Coordinates of C-alpha atoms in Angstrom, one line a residue:
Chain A
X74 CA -53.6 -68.7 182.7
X75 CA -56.9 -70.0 183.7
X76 CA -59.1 -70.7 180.6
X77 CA -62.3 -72.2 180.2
X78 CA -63.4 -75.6 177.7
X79 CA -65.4 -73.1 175.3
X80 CA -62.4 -71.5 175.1
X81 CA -59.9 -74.0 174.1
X82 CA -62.5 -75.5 171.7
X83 CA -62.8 -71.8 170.2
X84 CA -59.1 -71.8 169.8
X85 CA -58.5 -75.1 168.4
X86 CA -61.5 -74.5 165.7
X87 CA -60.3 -70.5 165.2
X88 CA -56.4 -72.6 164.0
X89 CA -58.4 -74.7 161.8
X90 CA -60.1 -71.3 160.1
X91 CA -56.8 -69.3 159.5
X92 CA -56.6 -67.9 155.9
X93 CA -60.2 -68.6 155.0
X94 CA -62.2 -66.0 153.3
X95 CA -65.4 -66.0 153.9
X96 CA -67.0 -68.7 156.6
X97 CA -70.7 -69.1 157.2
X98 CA -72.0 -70.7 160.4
X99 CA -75.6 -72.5 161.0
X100 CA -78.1 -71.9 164.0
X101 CA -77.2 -72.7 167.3
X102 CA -73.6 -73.1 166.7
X103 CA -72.0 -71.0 169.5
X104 CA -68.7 -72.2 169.5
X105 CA -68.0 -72.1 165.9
X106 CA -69.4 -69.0 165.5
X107 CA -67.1 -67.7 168.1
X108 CA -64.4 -69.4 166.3
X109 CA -65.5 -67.6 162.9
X110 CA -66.0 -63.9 164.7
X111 CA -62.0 -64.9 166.5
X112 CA -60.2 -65.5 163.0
X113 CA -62.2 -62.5 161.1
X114 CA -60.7 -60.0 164.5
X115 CA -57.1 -61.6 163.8
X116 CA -57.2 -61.6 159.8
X117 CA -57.0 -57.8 159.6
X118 CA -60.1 -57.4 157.3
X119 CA -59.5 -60.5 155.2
X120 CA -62.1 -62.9 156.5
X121 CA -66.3 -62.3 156.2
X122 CA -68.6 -64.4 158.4
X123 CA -71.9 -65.0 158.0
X124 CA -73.9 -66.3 160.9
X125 CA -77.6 -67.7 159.8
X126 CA -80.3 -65.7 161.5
X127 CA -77.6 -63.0 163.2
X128 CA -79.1 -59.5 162.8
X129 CA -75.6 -58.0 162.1
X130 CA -73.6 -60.6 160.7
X131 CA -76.0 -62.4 157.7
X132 CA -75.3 -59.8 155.0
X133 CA -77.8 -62.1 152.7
X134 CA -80.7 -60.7 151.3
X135 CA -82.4 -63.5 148.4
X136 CA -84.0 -66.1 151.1
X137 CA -82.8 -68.5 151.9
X138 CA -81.4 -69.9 148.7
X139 CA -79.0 -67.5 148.7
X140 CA -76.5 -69.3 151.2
X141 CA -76.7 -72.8 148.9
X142 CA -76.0 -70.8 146.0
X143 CA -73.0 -69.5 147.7
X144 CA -71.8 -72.6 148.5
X145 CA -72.3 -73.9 145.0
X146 CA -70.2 -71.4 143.7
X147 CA -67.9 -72.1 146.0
X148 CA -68.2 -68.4 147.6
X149 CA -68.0 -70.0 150.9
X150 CA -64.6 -71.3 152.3
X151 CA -65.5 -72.9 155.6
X152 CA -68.7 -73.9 157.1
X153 CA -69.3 -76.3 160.4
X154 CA -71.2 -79.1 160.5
X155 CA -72.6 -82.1 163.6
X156 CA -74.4 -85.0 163.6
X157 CA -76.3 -87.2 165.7
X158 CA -73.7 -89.8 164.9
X159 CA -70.6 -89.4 163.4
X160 CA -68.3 -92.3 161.7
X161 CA -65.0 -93.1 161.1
X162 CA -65.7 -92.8 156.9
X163 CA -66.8 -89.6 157.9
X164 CA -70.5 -89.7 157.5
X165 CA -72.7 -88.1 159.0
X166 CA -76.2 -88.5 160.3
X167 CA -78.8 -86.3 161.5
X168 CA -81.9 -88.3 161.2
X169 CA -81.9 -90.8 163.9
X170 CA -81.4 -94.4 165.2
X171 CA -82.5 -97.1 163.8
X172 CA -83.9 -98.3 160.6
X173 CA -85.4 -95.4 158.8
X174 CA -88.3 -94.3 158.1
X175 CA -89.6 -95.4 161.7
X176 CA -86.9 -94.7 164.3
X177 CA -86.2 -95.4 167.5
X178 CA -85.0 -91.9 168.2
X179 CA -86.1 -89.3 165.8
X180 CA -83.7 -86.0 165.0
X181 CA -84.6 -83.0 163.2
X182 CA -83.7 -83.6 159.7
X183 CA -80.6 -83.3 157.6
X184 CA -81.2 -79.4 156.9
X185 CA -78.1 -78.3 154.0
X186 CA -75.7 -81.0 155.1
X187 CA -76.4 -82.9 151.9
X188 CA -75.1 -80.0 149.6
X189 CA -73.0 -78.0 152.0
X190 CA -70.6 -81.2 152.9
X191 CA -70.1 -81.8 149.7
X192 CA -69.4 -78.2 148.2
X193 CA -67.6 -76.2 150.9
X194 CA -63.8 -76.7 150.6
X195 CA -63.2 -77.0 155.3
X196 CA -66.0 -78.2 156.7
X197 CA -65.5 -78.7 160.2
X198 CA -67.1 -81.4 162.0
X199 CA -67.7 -80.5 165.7
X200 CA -69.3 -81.9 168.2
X201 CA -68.8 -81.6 172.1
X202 CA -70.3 -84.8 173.2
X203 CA -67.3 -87.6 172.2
X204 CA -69.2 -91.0 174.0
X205 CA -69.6 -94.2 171.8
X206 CA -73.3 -93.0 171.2
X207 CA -71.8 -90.0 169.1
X208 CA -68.7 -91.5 167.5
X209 CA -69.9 -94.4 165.8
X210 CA -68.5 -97.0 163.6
X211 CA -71.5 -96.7 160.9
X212 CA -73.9 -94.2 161.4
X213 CA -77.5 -95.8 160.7
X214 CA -78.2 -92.7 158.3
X215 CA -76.4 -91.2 155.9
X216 CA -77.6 -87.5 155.7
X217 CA -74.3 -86.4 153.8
X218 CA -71.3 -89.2 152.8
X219 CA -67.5 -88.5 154.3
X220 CA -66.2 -89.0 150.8
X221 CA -68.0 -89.7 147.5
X222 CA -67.0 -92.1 144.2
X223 CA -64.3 -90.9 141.6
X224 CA -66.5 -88.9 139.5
X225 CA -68.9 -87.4 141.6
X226 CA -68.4 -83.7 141.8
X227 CA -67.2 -83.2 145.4
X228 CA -64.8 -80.2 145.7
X229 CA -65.4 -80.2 149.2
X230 CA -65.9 -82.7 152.8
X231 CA -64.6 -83.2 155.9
X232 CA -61.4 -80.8 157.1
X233 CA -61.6 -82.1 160.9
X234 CA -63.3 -83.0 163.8
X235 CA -63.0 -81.5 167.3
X236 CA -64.8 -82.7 170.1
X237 CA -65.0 -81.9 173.7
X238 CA -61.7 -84.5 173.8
X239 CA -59.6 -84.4 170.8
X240 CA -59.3 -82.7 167.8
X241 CA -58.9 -85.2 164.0
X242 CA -58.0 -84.1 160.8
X243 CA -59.6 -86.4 157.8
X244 CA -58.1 -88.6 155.0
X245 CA -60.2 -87.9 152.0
X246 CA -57.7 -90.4 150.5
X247 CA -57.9 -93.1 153.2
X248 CA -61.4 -91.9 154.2
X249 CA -60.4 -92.0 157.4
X250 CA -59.7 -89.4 160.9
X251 CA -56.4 -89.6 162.1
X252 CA -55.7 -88.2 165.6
X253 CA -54.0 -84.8 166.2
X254 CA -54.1 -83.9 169.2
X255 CA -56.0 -84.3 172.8
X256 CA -57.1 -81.3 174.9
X257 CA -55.4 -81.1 178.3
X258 CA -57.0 -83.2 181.3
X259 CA -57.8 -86.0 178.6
X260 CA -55.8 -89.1 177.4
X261 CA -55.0 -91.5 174.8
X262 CA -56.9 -93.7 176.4
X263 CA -60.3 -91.8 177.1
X264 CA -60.2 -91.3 173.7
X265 CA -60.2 -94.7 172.2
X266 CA -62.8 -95.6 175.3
X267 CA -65.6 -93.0 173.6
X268 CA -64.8 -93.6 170.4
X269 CA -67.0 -96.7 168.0
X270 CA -64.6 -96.6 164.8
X271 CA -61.2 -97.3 164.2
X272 CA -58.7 -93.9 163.5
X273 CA -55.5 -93.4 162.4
X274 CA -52.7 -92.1 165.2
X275 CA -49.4 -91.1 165.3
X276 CA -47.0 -92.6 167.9
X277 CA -47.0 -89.8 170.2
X278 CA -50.1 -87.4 170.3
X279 CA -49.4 -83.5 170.8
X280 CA -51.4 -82.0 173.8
X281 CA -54.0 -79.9 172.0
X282 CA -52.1 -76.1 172.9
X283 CA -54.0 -73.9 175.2
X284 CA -55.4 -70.5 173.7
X285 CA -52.9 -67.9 173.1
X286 CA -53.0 -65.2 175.9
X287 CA -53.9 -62.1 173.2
X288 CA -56.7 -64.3 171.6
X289 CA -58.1 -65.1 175.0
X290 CA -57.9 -61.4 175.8
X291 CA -59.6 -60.5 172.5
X292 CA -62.4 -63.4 173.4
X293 CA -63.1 -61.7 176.6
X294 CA -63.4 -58.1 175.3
X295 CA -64.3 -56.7 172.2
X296 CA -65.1 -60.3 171.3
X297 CA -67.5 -61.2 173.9
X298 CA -70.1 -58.2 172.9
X299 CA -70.3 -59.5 169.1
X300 CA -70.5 -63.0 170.2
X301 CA -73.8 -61.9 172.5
X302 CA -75.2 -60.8 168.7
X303 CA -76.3 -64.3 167.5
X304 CA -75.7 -66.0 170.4
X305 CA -76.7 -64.4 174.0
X306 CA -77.2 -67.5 176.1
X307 CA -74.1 -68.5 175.6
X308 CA -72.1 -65.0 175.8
X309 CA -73.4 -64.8 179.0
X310 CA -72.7 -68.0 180.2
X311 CA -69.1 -67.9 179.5
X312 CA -68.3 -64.4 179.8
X313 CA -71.3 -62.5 181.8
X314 CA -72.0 -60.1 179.2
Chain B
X218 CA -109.6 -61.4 147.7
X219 CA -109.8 -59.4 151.2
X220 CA -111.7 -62.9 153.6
X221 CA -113.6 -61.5 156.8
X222 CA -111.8 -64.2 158.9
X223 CA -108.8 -66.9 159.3
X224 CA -111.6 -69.4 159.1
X225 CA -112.3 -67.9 155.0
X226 CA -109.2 -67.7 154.7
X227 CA -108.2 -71.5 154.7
X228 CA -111.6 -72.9 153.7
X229 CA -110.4 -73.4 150.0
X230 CA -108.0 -76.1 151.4
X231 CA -109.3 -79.1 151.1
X232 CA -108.3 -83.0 152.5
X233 CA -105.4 -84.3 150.2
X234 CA -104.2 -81.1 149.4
X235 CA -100.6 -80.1 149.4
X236 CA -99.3 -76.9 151.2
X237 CA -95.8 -74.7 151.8
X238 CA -94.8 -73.7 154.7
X239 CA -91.8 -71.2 155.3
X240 CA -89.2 -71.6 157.9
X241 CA -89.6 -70.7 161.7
X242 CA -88.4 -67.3 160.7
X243 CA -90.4 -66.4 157.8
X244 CA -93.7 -66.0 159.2
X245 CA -95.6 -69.2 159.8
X246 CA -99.1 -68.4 160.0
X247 CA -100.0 -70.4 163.2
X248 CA -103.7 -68.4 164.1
X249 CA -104.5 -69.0 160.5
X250 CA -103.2 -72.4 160.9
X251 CA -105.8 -73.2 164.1
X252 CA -108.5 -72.7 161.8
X253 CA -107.2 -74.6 159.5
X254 CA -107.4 -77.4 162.0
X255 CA -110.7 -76.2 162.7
X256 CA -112.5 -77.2 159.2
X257 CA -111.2 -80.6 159.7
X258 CA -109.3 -80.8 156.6
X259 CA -107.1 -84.0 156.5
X260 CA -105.1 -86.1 154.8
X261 CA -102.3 -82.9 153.7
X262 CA -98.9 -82.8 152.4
X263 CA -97.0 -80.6 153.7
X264 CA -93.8 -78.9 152.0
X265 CA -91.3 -77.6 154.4
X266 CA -89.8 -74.5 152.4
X267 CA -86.9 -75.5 153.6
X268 CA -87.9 -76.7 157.4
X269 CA -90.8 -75.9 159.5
X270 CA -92.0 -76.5 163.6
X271 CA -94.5 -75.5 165.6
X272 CA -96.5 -75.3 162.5
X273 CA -96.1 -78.7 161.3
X274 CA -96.3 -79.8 164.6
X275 CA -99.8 -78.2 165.3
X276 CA -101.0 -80.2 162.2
X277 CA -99.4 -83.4 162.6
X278 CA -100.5 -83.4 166.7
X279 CA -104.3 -82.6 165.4
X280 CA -104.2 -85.6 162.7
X281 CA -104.2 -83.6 160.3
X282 CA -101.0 -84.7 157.9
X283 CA -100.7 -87.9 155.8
X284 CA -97.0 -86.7 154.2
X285 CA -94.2 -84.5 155.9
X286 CA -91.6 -83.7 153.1
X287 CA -88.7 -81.3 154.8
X288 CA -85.0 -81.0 155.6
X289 CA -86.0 -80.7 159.4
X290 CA -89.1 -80.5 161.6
X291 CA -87.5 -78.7 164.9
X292 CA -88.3 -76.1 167.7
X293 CA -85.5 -74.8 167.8
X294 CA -84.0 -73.8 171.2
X295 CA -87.1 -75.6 172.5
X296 CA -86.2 -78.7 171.2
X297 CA -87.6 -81.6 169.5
X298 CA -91.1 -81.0 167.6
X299 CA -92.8 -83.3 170.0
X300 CA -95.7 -84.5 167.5
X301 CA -94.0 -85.1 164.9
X302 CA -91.4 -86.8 166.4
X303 CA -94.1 -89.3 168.2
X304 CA -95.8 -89.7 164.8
X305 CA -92.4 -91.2 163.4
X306 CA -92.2 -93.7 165.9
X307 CA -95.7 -94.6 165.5
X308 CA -95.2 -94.6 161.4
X309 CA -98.5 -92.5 161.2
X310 CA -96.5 -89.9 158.7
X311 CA -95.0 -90.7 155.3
X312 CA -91.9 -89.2 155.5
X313 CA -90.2 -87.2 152.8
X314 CA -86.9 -86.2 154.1
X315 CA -84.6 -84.1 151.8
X316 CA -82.1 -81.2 152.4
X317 CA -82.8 -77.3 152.4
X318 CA -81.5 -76.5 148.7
X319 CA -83.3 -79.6 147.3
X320 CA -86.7 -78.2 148.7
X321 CA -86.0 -74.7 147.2
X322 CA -84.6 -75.5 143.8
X323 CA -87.9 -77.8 143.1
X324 CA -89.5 -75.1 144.2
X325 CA -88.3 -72.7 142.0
X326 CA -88.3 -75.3 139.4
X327 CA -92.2 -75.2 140.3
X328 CA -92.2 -71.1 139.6
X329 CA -90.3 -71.5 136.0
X330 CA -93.3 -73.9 135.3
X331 CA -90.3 -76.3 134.1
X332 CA -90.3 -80.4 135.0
X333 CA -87.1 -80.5 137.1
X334 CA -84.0 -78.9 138.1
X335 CA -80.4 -80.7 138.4
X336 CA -78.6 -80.4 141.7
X337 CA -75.3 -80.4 143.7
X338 CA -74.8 -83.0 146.6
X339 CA -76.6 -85.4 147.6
X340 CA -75.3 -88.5 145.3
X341 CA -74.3 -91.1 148.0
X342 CA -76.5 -90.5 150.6
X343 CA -79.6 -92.2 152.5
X344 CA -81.6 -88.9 151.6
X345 CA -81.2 -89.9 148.0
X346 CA -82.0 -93.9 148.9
X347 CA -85.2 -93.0 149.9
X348 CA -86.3 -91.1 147.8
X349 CA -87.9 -92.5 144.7
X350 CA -88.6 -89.1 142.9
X351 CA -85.2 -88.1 142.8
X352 CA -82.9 -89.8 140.3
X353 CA -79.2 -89.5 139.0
X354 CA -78.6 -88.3 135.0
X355 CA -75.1 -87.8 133.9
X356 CA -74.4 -84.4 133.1
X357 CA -75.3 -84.0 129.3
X358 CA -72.9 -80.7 128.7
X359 CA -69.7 -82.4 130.7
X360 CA -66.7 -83.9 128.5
X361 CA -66.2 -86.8 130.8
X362 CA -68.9 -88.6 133.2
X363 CA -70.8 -86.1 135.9
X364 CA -73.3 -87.5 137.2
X365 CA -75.7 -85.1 138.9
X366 CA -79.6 -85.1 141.0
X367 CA -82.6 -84.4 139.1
X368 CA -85.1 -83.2 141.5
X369 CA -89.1 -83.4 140.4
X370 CA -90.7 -79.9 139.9
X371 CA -92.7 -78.7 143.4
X372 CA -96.2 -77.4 142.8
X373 CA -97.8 -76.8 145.9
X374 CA -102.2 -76.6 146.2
X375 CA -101.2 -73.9 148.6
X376 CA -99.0 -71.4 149.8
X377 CA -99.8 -70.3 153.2
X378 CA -97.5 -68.0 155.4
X379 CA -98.1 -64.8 157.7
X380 CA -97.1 -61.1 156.4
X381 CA -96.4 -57.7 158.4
X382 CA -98.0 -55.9 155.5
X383 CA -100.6 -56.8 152.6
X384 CA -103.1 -53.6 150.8
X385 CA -106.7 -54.0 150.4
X386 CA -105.5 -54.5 146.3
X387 CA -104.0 -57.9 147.8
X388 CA -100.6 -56.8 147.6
X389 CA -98.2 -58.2 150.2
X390 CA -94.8 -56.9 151.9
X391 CA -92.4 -59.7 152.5
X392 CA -89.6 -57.9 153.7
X393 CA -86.0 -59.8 153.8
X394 CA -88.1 -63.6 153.6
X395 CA -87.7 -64.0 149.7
X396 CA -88.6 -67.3 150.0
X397 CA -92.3 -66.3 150.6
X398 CA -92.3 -64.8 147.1
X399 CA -90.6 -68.3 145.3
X400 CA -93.4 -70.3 147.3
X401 CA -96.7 -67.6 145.8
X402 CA -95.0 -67.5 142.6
X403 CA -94.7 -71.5 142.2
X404 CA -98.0 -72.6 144.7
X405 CA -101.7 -72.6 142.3
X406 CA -103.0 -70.7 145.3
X407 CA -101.7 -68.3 148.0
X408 CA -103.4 -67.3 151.5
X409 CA -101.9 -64.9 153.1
X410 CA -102.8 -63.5 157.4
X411 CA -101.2 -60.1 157.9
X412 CA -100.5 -58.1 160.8
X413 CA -102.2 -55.1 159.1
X414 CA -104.0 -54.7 155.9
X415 CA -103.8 -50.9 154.6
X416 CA -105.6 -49.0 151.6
X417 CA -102.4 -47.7 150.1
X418 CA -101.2 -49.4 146.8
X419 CA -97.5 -51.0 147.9
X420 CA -97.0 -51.7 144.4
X421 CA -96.7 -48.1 143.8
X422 CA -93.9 -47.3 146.8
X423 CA -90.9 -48.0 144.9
X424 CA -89.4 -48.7 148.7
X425 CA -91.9 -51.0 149.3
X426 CA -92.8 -53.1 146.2
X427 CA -89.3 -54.6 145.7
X428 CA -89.9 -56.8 148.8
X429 CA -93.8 -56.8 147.8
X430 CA -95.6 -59.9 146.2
X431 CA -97.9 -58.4 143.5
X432 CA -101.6 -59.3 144.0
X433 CA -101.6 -61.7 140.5
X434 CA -99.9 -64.4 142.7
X435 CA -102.0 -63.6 145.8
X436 CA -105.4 -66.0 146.1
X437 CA -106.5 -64.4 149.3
X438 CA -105.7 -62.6 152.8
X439 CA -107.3 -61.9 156.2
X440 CA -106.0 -59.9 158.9
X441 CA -104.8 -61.5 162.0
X442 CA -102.7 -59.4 164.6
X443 CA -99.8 -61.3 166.0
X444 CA -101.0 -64.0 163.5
X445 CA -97.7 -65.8 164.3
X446 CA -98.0 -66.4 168.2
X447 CA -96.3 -67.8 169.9
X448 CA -93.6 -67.4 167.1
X449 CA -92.0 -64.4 166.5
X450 CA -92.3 -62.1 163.1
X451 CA -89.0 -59.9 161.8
X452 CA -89.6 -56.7 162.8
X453 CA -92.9 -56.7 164.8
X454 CA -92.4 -58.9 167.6
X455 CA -90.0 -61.3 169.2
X456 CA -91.2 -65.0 170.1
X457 CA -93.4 -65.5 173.0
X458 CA -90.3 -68.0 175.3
X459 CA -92.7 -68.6 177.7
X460 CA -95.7 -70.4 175.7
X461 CA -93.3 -71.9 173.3
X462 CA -92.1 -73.8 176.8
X463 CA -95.2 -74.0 177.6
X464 CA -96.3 -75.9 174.0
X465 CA -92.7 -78.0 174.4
X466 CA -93.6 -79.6 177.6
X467 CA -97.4 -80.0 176.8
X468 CA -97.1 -81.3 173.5
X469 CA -95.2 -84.7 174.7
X470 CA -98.3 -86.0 175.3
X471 CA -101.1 -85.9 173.0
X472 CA -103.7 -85.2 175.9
X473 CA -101.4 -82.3 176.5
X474 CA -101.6 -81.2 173.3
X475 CA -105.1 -81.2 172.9
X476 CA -105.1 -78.9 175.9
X477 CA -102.7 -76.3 174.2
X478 CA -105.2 -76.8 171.4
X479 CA -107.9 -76.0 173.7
X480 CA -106.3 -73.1 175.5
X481 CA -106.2 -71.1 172.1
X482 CA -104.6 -68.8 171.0
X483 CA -103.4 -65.3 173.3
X484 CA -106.7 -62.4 173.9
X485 CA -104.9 -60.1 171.6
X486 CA -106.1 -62.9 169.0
X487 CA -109.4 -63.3 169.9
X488 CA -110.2 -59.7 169.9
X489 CA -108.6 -59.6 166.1
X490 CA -110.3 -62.9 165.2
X491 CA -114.1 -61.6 166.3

């Protein structure tokens, strides 16, 4: 069965979301968000999303405070977060390149990443441009840490990474990604060429599976329309609605 | 209470001064904001409640800001805040960078009139490195070791934002954006444009005045229809695409800018403004 990227990566990230009971997503994440709206239509009523700035699906009402607070009480069980550059300790940076504060390239800021990381249980990295200028071997900002000192109160981090090639899971013990699988039409090899740091890999790397027949069926109906809801660029793009 | 124009409206701020802004989505005054950059006030701090754009940009591309404290400067789907990012590679701004929660937890901090306010995150990161206001305490309630972020109270000079509603009693209707009311209840002085600007009391429509600011917090207000263009406002209109393009492309250069400047803002405007 014919299937598109956004797809796949919808798939992989919806597997990574099974079981979770409430997951928020950010602005502008459309493939994450479709992930979060594809496990809350399989769970049978047991998984709430919220989507930031979605007219239907941000059942927040205190400003926005309210989703930190959430988080801090550990209300929320899954969130997604990118970066500008990404390392292999799992840090994250959304500020720019080069030495701060006058940088080369300047990004928007580090917006919640420097609670959220820390406090939501899965937060999945994701980020669908895996070159050596993304996947770094030290970012030059640390917006939010991979993994924090014994003692620090951290009941949360990194739960993977999935990129346009591959898909990681994360060490918090080793602070480190270790390789689980690489999306059809892409090899071992194309990996380690666009990626800066050093990971962690099993002697034989699954192909990442492709999306379930009923769960691409689901995408492409009922799906598609609540999808459009925060995100119509991109529900048109992929599916024409 | 009730100013004639934008131009009374802002005329209490003055250079130095330090002034919140809400997010894209809240209702950034931008009309009330061109006459701000009109009086030639200079010098400003500006407090990101938690992030701001075209706003910020506006005043940063007319010279106008000495500090930029937020957790993200952006236009959204329309890219980079082109000023802003220029005047960090030219080191013209002081730059205050921080994360959403820390901005609103100082803030409220600000509206309990207490010094500070302990919170989560941030230990371990670059955000914290720079930032010489912030420091670590260890937890004095935990057992064992917890060390935690102390974050300095935020008082801003100013509040200023856009409103669907206000009353002629200086009353203004917030809607869903409750960080509008943190930022009049912990700023020394709010200014506030509104679409409209009725004679009934919202105080008194027990509807209304939940989502209502009460007039104690509010310093002053001028009307100013479609006071957010080319922004959008919740409920009232959607966000001109075409002249926020427009302002992308322009703004990359600053003689560009100065011709968005110039262009002013859309008739609809004008006809309020005179």
């Amino acid at each position: 069965m014919d299937y598109s990227s956004e797809e796949l990566l919808i798939c992989v990230i919806a597997r990574l979301l099974e079981g979770v009971e409430h997951i928020a997503v950010g602005v502008s994440s459309p493939i994450p968000g479709s992930a979060a709206l594809l496990q809350r239509s399989l769970s049978d009523g047991a998984t709430r999303v919220t989507v930031l700035n979605s007219r239907q699906l941000q059942a927040l009402n205190d400003g926005v405070t309210e989703l930190f607070d959430m988080a801090a009480q550990g209300r929320i069980g899954a969130f997604f977060l990118s970066g500008g550059q990404i390392d292999g300790s799992g840090n994250i940076n959304l500020v720019g390149v080069g030495d701060y504060p006058q940088m080369r390239v300047r990004w928007s800021g580090s917006f919640g990443s420097a609670l959220l990381y820390y406090l939501v249980p899965k937060v999945i990295l994701f980020r669908d441009e895996h070159t050596r200028r993304t996947m770094v071997e030290k970012v030059d900002f640390i917006s939010a840490p991979g993994t924090s000192a014994e003692g620090v109160h951290r009941p949360g981090g990194p739960h993977a990474l999935v990129t346009n090639l591959c898909a990681f899971s994360f060490d918090k013990e080793k602070a480190r990604f270790r390789l689980e699988s690489i999306h059809p039409g892409h090899s071992l090899e194309e990996v380690r060429d666009n990626t800066g740091f050093v990971f962690d890999c099993p002697d034989h790397v699954p192909k990442t599976p492709a999306p379930e027949p009923e769960r691409l069926a689901l995408l492409r109906g009922p799906l598609a329309a609540e999808v459009a809801d925060p995100y119509p660029k991109f529900a048109a793009r992929v599916w024409g609605v | 209470m009730i100013a004639e124009t934008l131009q009374e409206l802002v005329a209490p701020i003055e250079s130095g001064a330090s002034i919140a802004l809400p997010p894209t989505r809240s209702g950034p005054a931008i009309a009330a904001t061109r006459a701000l950059i009109e009086t030639g006030a200079k010098d400003l701090h500006l407090i990101a409640i938690p992030t701001s754009g075209l706003q910020a940009d506006l005043l940063i591309g007319a010279g106008r800001v000495a500090t930029m404290e937020s957790a993200g400067v952006t236009l959204d789907e329309f890219g980079q805040a082109p000023r802003f990012v220029d005047a960090v590679k030219q080191g013209t701004l002081k730059l205050k960078d921080t994360t959403c929660p820390a901005l609103v937890s100082a803030l409220q901090a600000g509206e309990k009139g207490i010094p500070f306010i302990p919170m989560r995150g941030l230990i371990g990161s670059d955000l914290l490195k720079h930032r010489e206001d912030y420091q670590v305490i260890d937890n004095p309630f935990a057992r064992s070791g917890d060390p935690i972020v102390v974050l300095p109270a935020i008082v801003p000079d100013f509040a200023l934002f856009h409103a669907p509603l206000a009353d002629r009693h200086g009353n203004v209707w917030i809607g869903k954006a409750r960080e509008l009311m943190t930022m009049a209840h912990a700023a020394r002085h709010t200014l506030v444009s509104a679409e409209e600007i009725v004679d009934e009391d919202l105080m008194a429509d027990p509807l209304r005045s939940p989502a209502t600011i009460p007039a104690h917090y509010v310093t002053k207000i001028a009307q100013a229809e479609r006071g957010c263009w080319p922004l959008g406002l919740a409920g009232c209109y959607d966000l001109d695409a075409e002249a926020m393009s427009a302002y992308a492309r322009m703004a990359r250069t600053a003689e560009g800018f100065a011709q968005f400047l110039e262009d002013g803002p859309e008739p609809a405007q004008q006809v309020a403004a005179e």
